[in-house]
Tab-separated table of C-alpha atoms in Angstrom:
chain	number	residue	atom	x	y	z
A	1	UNK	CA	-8.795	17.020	-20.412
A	2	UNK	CA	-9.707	16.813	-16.730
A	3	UNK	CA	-8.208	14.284	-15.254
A	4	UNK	CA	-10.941	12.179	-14.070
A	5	UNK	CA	-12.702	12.808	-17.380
A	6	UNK	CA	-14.740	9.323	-18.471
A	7	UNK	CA	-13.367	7.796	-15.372
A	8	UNK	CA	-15.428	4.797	-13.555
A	9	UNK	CA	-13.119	3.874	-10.999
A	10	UNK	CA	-10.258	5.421	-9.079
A	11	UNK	CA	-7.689	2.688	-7.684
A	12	UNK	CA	-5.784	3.989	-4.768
A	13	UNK	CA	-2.421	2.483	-3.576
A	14	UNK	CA	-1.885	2.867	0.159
A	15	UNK	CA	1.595	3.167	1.521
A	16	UNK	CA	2.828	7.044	0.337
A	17	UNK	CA	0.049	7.833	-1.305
A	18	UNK	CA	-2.960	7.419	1.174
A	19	UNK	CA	-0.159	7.428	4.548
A	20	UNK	CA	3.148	9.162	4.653
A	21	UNK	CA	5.793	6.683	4.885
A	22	UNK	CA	9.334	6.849	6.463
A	23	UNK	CA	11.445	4.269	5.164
A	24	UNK	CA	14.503	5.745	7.356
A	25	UNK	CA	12.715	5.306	10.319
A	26	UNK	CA	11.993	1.688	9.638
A	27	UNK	CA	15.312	0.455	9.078
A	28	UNK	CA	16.185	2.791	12.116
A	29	UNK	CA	14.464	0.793	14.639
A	30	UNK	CA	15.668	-2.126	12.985
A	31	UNK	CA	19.184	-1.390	13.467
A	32	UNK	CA	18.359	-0.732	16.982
A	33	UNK	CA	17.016	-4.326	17.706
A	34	UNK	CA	20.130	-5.977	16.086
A	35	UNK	CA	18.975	-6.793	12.516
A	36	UNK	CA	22.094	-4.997	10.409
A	37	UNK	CA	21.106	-6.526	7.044
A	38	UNK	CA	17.567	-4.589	7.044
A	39	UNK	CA	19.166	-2.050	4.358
A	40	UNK	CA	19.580	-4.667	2.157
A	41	UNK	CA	15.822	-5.703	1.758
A	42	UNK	CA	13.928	-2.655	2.647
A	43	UNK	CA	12.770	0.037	-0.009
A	44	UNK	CA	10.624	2.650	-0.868
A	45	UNK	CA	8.278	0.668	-3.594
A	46	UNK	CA	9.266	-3.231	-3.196
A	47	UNK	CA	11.174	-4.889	-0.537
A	48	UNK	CA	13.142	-7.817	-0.952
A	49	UNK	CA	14.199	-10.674	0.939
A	50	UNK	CA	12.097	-11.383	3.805
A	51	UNK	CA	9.860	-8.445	3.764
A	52	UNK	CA	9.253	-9.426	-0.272
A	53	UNK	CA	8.356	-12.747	0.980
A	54	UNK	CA	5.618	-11.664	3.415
A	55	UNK	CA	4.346	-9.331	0.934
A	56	UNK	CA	3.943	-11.801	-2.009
A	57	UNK	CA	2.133	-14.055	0.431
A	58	UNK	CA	5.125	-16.558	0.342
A	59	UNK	CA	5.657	-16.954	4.077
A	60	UNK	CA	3.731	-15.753	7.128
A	61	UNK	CA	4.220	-13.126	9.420
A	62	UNK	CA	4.766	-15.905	11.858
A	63	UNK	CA	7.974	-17.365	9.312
A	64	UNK	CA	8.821	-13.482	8.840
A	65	UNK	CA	9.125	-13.011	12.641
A	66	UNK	CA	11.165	-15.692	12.983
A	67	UNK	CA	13.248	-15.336	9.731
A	68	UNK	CA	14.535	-11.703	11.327
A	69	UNK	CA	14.814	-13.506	14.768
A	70	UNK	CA	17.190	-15.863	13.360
A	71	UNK	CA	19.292	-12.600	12.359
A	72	UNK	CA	19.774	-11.058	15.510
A	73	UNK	CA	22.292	-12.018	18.003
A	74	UNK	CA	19.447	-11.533	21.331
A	75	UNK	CA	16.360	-12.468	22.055
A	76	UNK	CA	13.189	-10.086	20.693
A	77	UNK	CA	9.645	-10.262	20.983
A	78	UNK	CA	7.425	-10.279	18.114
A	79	UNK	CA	6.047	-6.652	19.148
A	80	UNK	CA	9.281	-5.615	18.879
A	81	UNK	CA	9.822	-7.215	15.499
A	82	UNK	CA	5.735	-5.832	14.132
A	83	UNK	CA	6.778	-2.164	16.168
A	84	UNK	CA	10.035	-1.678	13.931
A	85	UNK	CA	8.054	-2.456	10.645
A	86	UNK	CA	5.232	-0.225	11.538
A	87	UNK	CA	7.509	2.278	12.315
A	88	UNK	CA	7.220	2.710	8.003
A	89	UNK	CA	4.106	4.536	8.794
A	90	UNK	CA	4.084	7.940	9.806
A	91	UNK	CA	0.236	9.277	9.170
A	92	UNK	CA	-2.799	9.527	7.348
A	93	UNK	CA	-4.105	12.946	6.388
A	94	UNK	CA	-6.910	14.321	8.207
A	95	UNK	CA	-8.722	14.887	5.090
A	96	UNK	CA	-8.479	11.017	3.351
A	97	UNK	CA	-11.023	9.456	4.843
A	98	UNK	CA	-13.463	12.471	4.083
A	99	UNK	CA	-12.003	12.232	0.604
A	100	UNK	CA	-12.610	8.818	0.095
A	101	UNK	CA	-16.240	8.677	1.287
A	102	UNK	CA	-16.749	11.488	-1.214
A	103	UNK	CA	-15.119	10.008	-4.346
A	104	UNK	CA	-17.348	6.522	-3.636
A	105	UNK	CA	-20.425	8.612	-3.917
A	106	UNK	CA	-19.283	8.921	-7.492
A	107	UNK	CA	-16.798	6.430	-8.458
A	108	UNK	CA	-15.800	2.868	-7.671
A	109	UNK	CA	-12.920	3.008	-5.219
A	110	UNK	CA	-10.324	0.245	-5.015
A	111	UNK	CA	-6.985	-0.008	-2.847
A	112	UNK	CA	-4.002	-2.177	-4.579
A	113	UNK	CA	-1.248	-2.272	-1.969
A	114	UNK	CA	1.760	-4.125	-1.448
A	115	UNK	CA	1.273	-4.779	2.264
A	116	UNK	CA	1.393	-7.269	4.380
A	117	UNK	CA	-0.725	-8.627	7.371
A	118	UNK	CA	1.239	-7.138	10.041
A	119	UNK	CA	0.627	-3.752	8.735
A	120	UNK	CA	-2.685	-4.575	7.372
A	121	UNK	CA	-3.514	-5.508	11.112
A	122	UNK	CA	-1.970	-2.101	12.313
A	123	UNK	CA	-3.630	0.149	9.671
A	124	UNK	CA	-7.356	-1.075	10.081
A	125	UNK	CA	-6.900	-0.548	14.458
A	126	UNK	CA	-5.066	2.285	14.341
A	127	UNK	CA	-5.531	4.082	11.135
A	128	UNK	CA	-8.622	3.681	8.886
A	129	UNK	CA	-11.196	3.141	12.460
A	130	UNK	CA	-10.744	7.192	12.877
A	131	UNK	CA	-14.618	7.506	12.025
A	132	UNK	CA	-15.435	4.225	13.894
A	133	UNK	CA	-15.973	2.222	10.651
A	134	UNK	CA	-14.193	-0.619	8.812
A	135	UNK	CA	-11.928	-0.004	5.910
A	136	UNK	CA	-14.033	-1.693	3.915
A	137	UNK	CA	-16.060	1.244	4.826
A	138	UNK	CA	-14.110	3.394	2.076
A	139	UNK	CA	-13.792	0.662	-0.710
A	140	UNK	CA	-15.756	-1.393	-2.800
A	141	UNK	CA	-12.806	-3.634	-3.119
A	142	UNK	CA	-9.613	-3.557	-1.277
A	143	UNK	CA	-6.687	-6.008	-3.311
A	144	UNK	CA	-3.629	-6.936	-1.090
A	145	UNK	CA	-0.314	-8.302	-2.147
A	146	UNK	CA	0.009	-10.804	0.264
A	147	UNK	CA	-3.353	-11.855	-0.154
A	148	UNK	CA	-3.605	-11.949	-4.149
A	149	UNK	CA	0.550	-13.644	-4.177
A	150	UNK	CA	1.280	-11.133	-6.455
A	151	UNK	CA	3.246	-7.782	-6.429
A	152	UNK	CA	3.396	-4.480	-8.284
A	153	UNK	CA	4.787	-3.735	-10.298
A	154	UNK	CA	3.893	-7.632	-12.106
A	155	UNK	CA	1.013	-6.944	-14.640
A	156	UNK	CA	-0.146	-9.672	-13.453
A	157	UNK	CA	-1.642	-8.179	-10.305
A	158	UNK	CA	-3.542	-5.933	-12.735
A	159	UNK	CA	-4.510	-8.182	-14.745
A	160	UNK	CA	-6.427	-9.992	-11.857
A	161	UNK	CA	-7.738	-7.140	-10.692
A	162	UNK	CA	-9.585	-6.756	-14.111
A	163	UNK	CA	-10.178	-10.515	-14.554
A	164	UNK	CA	-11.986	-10.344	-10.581
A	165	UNK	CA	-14.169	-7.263	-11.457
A	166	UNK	CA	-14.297	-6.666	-14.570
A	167	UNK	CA	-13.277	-2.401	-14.688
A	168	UNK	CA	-11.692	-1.493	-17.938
A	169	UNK	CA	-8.429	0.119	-17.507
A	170	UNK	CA	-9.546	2.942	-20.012
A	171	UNK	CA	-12.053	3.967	-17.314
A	172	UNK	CA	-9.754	3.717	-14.312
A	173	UNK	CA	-7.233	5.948	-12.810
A	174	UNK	CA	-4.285	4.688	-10.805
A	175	UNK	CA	-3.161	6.251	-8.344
A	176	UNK	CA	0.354	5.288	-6.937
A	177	UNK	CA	3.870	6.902	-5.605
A	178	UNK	CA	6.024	4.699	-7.634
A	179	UNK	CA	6.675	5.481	-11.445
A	180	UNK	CA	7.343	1.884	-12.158
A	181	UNK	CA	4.097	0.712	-11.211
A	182	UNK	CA	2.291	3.788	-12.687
A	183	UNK	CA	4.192	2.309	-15.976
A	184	UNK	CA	3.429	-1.092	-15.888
A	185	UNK	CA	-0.132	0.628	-16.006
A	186	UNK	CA	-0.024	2.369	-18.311
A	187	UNK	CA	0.925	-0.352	-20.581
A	188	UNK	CA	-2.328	-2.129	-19.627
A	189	UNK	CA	-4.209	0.923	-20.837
A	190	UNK	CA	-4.824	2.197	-17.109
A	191	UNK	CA	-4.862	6.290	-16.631
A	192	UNK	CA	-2.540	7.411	-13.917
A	193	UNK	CA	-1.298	9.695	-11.762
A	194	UNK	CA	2.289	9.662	-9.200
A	195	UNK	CA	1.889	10.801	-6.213
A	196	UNK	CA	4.951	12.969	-4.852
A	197	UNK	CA	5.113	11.704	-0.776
A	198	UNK	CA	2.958	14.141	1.444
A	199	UNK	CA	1.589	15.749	-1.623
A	200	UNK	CA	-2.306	16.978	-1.261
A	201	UNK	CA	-3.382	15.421	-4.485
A	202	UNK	CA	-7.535	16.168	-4.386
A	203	UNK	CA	-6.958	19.038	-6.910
A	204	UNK	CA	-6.856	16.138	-9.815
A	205	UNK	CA	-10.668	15.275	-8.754
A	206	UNK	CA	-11.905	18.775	-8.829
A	207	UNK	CA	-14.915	18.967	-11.198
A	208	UNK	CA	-14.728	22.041	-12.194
């Protein structure tokens, strides 16, 4: 069965899936400002600590500056602070946004991301405006962790997802780099697919 057979909606998450990530790099420049404990929070699927915080919506990127600011021994800027957590990103594909504009001409396309505003804020200026439109552009609906207060892999973020649009999860296919959240899924009867990082996935949509 083709992998997109009897599907209504494809559900995209963002970070290593739709842009190459580099956690290493991250708690690199980190390290560099002062903040030693950054290894302890930071990972490739779900933070913790801080960064959890800001991505469950808990605290602000305002109370996340200054919760890392409290941790380092000199005074930094809160560029400095927003530069070492964008340096997760590496890049986008030249071929996504293409992709995506394609796949909405026959399928619902959502993101579900666990993000945060300060890379939300990064991603739609220096990432997604490539063609000099929105992201919004390339979904019908975009659902944010830090937005919704909710994280994968909690069903519960699903759950709302279905509750707010009403998709059945028999008719949608996930798309996600992180096996536990592809599980957690699967259990709510969503199709799926993992993404290996950097992997050029548009041979599941081929019709053919």
């Amino acid at each position: 069965m083709k992998m997109t057979s009897g599907i209504k909606t494809i559900m995209f998450d963002m970070g290593g899936v739709l842009i190459n990530l580099n956690k290493q790099a991250c708690i690199d420049a980190y390290k560099a400002l002062g903040y030693d404990r950054v290894e302890e929070f930071i990972g490739n699927y779900l933070q913790k600590g801080p960064f959890l915080d800001l991505e469950s919506g808990q605290i602000s990127p305002e109370q996340f500056r200054d919760a890392i600011r409290r941790e380092i021994p000199r005074p930094v800027t809160d560029r400095q602070i927003d530069d070492a957590f964008i340096a997760f990103l590496v890049d986008m594909p030249d071929y996504t946004l293409d992709m995506l504009l394609q796949l909405k001409k026959r399928y619902q396309i959502f993101l579900l991301s666990n993000t945060n505003g300060i890379i939300m804020d990064y991603v739609r200026r220096h990432i997604f405006n490539r063609q000099g439109w929105s992201m919004e552009h390339y979904f019908d609906r975009m659902f944010l962790s830090y937005q919704m207060g909710l994280v994968k892999p909690d069903p519960a973020i699903f759950e709302q997802v279905v509750a707010e649009t009403g998709i059945l999860p028999s008719e949608t296919l996930f798309l996600d780099d992180s096996s536990k959240n592809t599980e957690t899924a699967e259990k709510l009867g969503f199709r799926t697919f993992v993404v290996t990082q950097g992997e050029d996935f548009r041979y599941i949509f081929d019709e053919k």
